[in-house]
Amino acid sequence: MRTVVVTDPPRADPADAQTLASYGVATVHEALGRTGYLGPEFRPAWPGARAGGTAVTALCWPGDNLMVHVAVEQCRPGDLLVVATASPSTDGLFGELFATALAQRGVRGVVLGSGVRDVADLRATGFPAWARAVSAQGSVKATAGAVNVPVVLGGQRICPGDVVLGDDDGVTVVPRADVPRALAAGQARLDREATNRAAFQRGELGLDVYGMRERLPELGIEYVSHREWSREQG
Amino acid sequence: MRTVVVTDPPRADPADAQTLASYGVATVHEALGRTGYLGPEFRPAWPGARAGGTAVTALCWPGDNLMVHVAVEQCRPGDLLVVATASPSTDGLFGELFATALAQRGVRGVVLGSGVRDVADLRATGFPAWARAVSAQGSVKATAGAVNVPVVLGGQRICPGDVVLGDDDGVTVVPRADVPRALAAGQARLDREATNRAAFQRGELGLDVYGMRERLPELGIEYVSHREWSREQG
Amino acid sequence: MRTVVVTDPPRADPADAQTLASYGVATVHEALGRTGYLGPEFRPAWPGARAGGTAVTALCWPGDNLMVHVAVEQCRPGDLLVVATASPSTDGLFGELFATALAQRGVRGVVLGSGVRDVADLRATGFPAWARAVSAQGSVKATAGAVNVPVVLGGQRICPGDVVLGDDDGVTVVPRADVPRALAAGQARLDREATNRAAFQRGELGLDVYGMRERLPELGIEYVSHREWSREQG
Amino acid sequence: MRTVVVTDPPRADPADAQTLASYGVATVHEALGRTGYLGPEFRPAWPGARAGGTAVTALCWPGDNLMVHVAVEQCRPGDLLVVATASPSTDGLFGELFATALAQRGVRGVVLGSGVRDVADLRATGFPAWARAVSAQGSVKATAGAVNVPVVLGGQRICPGDVVLGDDDGVTVVPRADVPRALAAGQARLDREATNRAAFQRGELGLDVYGMRERLPELGIEYVSHREWSREQG
Amino acid sequence: MRTVVVTDPPRADPADAQTLASYGVATVHEALGRTGYLGPEFRPAWPGARAGGTAVTALCWPGDNLMVHVAVEQCRPGDLLVVATASPSTDGLFGELFATALAQRGVRGVVLGSGVRDVADLRATGFPAWARAVSAQGSVKATAGAVNVPVVLGGQRICPGDVVLGDDDGVTVVPRADVPRALAAGQARLDREATNRAAFQRGELGLDVYGMRERLPELGIEYVSHREWSREQG
Amino acid sequence: MRTVVVTDPPRADPADAQTLASYGVATVHEALGRTGYLGPEFRPAWPGARAGGTAVTALCWPGDNLMVHVAVEQCRPGDLLVVATASPSTDGLFGELFATALAQRGVRGVVLGSGVRDVADLRATGFPAWARAVSAQGSVKATAGAVNVPVVLGGQRICPGDVVLGDDDGVTVVPRADVPRALAAGQARLDREATNRAAFQRGELGLDVYGMRERLPELGIEYVSHREWSREQG
């Protein structure tokens, strides 16, 4: 890995990140054709956390948070820090002191491929964090890594400046170039969902609302009464 | 797998399901001889969720919630939807819109072998859900499956019409034929626990309350003072 | 395994355990040179749990809580019960009735290498518990084990009388002989963190506060503008 | 669980089990509509193992192989022993001495939801075994279970007398009533595969052999040259 | 995800891929600064497998191998097929018939983020395959995906035309642009290892060969005789 | 952790280690009362590996093999190197060059809590290795650890000088003080097994050989014919 700190990457508009965060992770992931979601291993450190920001990335050695310290300096208001490790690690690379430093700089949250600690403090102060583990295991500051290079977390490539969103459902990434599309498609999806929600509240069925009923026979789905089914099963 | 929708299976009495839910998952699982529990992988989407209902089952293709839509139509008041997949999947096959539709039909909750999403909304509206994962990952509606056939979740076979119970300890199933036995044995267990609880609050010991003390020597258990033990360990 | 109950092991001072619990798991683990932490698999049964006590250990057969019953009798006020199994098991070896009995004896909490159950009751009554799983799966009382022998949980050796601490970050152990060092080093660390927190709130950077900035070039870390970086990547 | 030993269950024909084993696990699983497979966690103790027999089932307490001893007596020539545990366990409930006893009785192999040990001996003597783990961890013989009741392994229900098949791809179950269908559909599938294999060896493509090419545009799949694609991606 | 088949991507030289495969996965991963390795979850279907080729990528729906069929047609001699799924799946998306078709086209192997099956046949015919699981679980052909778009496997981004290498240590990717550097640095590393191997065979120590001895005191490492150490531990 | 290298710890007799290795992991683990086994996660790098030696321990930082280099110098003929990490890591801390150096010093094998690499070379040269993972992921040499301090692997405490044994069933540790007992009890167990094996080959049953038959009714086990059982199940 090249041990480099890339400065001043272009960023998406932090206001757009905030708007997308209000749409929610599931909605934005769907709106972009079911892409970008980091998977169920990334969990919020406390329930109700919600944030959206522009990614500053740090690539660390397992058990070593030197590059998190380096990355803090590269953060601006509206950013969200994204921390990956060179190989899998659950160690608690991030805690309350980092949160204090980031909050002071206007950073909106953190996503870690490793562990997070001081979760009682994070909950108390409301600093949003997502991680693969909660772990008190401490770190050294010995080995070089990189800041603001593309990283992969949960099977998703995250580039500096991309929008990263988190809520109770986990974390998703919106590539910087896709932000306008995400805004439009996300709003359209919310509108559609509002219509469908009203239909469901009136007692309509998804089979009809989504026009699936006629496709069921083509797919070979047959309806059988339980009485008949029981007879067939002997 | 046969791609069939079985209609109108006989169901246990939904009132009995409610009573069993009030006993709790651990109590009912114990009362039936330690059977029926789906294991620790099934977690509530929000703390404090509690529900009991009669199972409507859906067997889906991984990443595909077509059969959940089909299953909704088969649900009646007092039911609880149970969703299995043909092979392991954590995708979020169920979210807030489904919960809206089910709540409108008087359905009491959902148990998923896969993932659940929109958990902030489920918590806010109080719709009970248990799942193996929280995941925003979206689904297609492309492949046929089955509704109201027996499914296996967490090593337990669940037939349509069985009682399924969930609380903070997870999920357990009571086969329809065992409901009367579960009601009687569960109530008896609650009574016994109340007696034992009172004894413990008075300072009595389980060794005496459960009559285990005399069996300890037969099992080869010996008591040694720490001083003696330390001397033996060298 | 020798099937023995060791009585009256020497214990650390329960007041010191309480003090260390107030320092927090992460702080104490760090203060002792990043040792003692049981890893991220051990989670509190309810958020906000915090406890510190002197260990009484029980070594059980998987799925069998006979030795938990035996261990209860060995517990004194200020103790914290530690339960290990001879091979991995997630079964719910501990629930509300045990908590009632332990609370009556002044025991401060429980740590289980297996599962815990009745978590709704534990949360309601505020009895602190940490475990690898939440599981309603019940136990038998058939096979001998040991009480107050050294056990290993999460890669850490826990001897009877050691201090065991738990909070939202998990569980850590302080060997009895290390308690004075933990008290001193923990307090020193808290003081240092207060100083650093104030610096971060003023906008200072960890790179400077911890004196790392000058080491970065030695480690081969170079700073490159995004424009230059993009040119190099072609 | 009811602690019962069911004697003399009806069995499928052991010769049919042998024939199905020669078809292979993947072929039979597919032939029955992709049902019955126990999943990727079940691995052979040694590469090249292959067996098919009629199930004798044992349900054990975790870490306790009492019921395996009981089950041996219920085994006949052509049987295959299937061992489940009441909750997850990796302990080595089965080893070379059991294999010696079973081989003497004409039993064709063993499938364990827990662990297996003495794998060097099993490989040397060619006794087929599949398990979730290799583990030397020993067992007690203390707790009652059941023999020849239905068990669930890997999400599949196995009844005594069913055909169980294992090879390098894992383990699958054929319910006794489905054996005739499995024989016919398995042979038909082998024939079809032979035809397709010959086509592939001549250079034909699956898209054409399986008639999928025309469906691709309906599914929204478009072909784009790399040059064009690169231009679009900017 | 865009459902597109990208045709004729530029490829690295297949002869270079072969040379790099002869260097081995560990050597090439190290030579490129410890990058590109897909992690320990990717295992060969049979021991001794070794291959290197130019990537053709397929992105499938979980449990659905439609796009593998589409990808076969895009493969040329010297290629190596790389199969990812939109969300995690262990299903056996690839087996012996696919291997027959690919071998006929001069394809050198396959890497799957999901499962592989027919491993006895793959071993017998010597077709190299790496996968996250061995699984007989069958697939449908229902849902569109993509061919020759970048995919992420094991935290590594693989673009069509990149070199992918596999051996007993797993799988690594060399981006097309890095192939010349990998060839040079890999050969240099092999030469250096030969020198070091000779030194070790003469009894020299890594501490001296790699010049680490003098750094040990700076790192705070002290040497203590066991006698002294025991005295300190009390 | 104290960053110390402890020199010249007392060791068990390497000849005894060899004898115990010939008994096998399962036999020795059983002979010592089912203690010492490191669990099913530790697998041989190649089938058929078998070794026994006196432990030299190394405690490394995750992803950092500096202390393995330091440990090599502390190894003598008859030793077996044991490598733990301060927090979980699968990185390949050990490969063929280390094996060459150790073989030159008469070291009998290696056990790693992390990963191993170059397994094709290890298999070819017959150097025995056990690890939690096979991984090509490379290491740095940056952070201090310890040599010849007690470490915990797989829930077992291993002290320098203890006997460590490995075979196809995994790894077990025999504390130095227990070696005489292990030799005697292991030989006795082998003798007993030979007697039992002969009985099983004559067709006797474990129920009788181990005298369990009479205890079955006490344990509540009843025998029921399948006909009767089916009638009861309805």
Tab-separated table of N, CA and C in Angstrom, chain C residues 32 157 161-163 173-180:
chain	number	residue	atom	x	y	z
C	32	LEU	N	-3.454	-0.873	32.173
C	32	LEU	CA	-2.613	-2.042	32.472
C	32	LEU	C	-1.872	-2.528	31.229
C	157	ARG	N	-7.323	-15.226	31.348
C	157	ARG	CA	-7.399	-16.101	32.514
C	157	ARG	C	-7.980	-15.304	33.680
C	161	GLY	N	-11.265	-14.219	42.974
C	161	GLY	CA	-10.718	-13.099	43.725
C	161	GLY	C	-10.191	-11.974	42.855
C	162	ASP	N	-9.976	-12.221	41.567
C	162	ASP	CA	-9.594	-11.133	40.663
C	162	ASP	C	-10.741	-10.127	40.563
C	163	VAL	N	-10.402	-8.911	40.138
C	163	VAL	CA	-11.455	-7.927	39.874
C	163	VAL	C	-11.922	-8.080	38.430
C	173	VAL	N	-10.606	-7.997	32.944
C	173	VAL	CA	-10.212	-8.574	34.218
C	173	VAL	C	-8.932	-7.898	34.711
C	174	VAL	N	-8.880	-7.644	36.007
C	174	VAL	CA	-7.673	-7.124	36.652
C	174	VAL	C	-7.210	-8.168	37.663
C	175	PRO	N	-6.065	-8.810	37.412
C	175	PRO	CA	-5.571	-9.786	38.389
C	175	PRO	C	-5.428	-9.124	39.753
C	176	ARG	N	-5.740	-9.895	40.791
C	176	ARG	CA	-5.770	-9.353	42.142
C	176	ARG	C	-4.490	-8.579	42.478
C	177	ALA	N	-3.348	-9.117	42.059
C	177	ALA	CA	-2.084	-8.473	42.389
C	177	ALA	C	-1.895	-7.139	41.663
C	178	ASP	N	-2.651	-6.944	40.579
C	178	ASP	CA	-2.476	-5.728	39.777
C	178	ASP	C	-3.445	-4.621	40.162
C	179	VAL	N	-4.286	-4.850	41.150
C	179	VAL	CA	-5.307	-3.849	41.478
C	179	VAL	C	-4.685	-2.517	41.898
C	180	PRO	N	-3.672	-2.503	42.769
C	180	PRO	CA	-3.097	-1.196	43.127
C	180	PRO	C	-2.545	-0.454	41.909
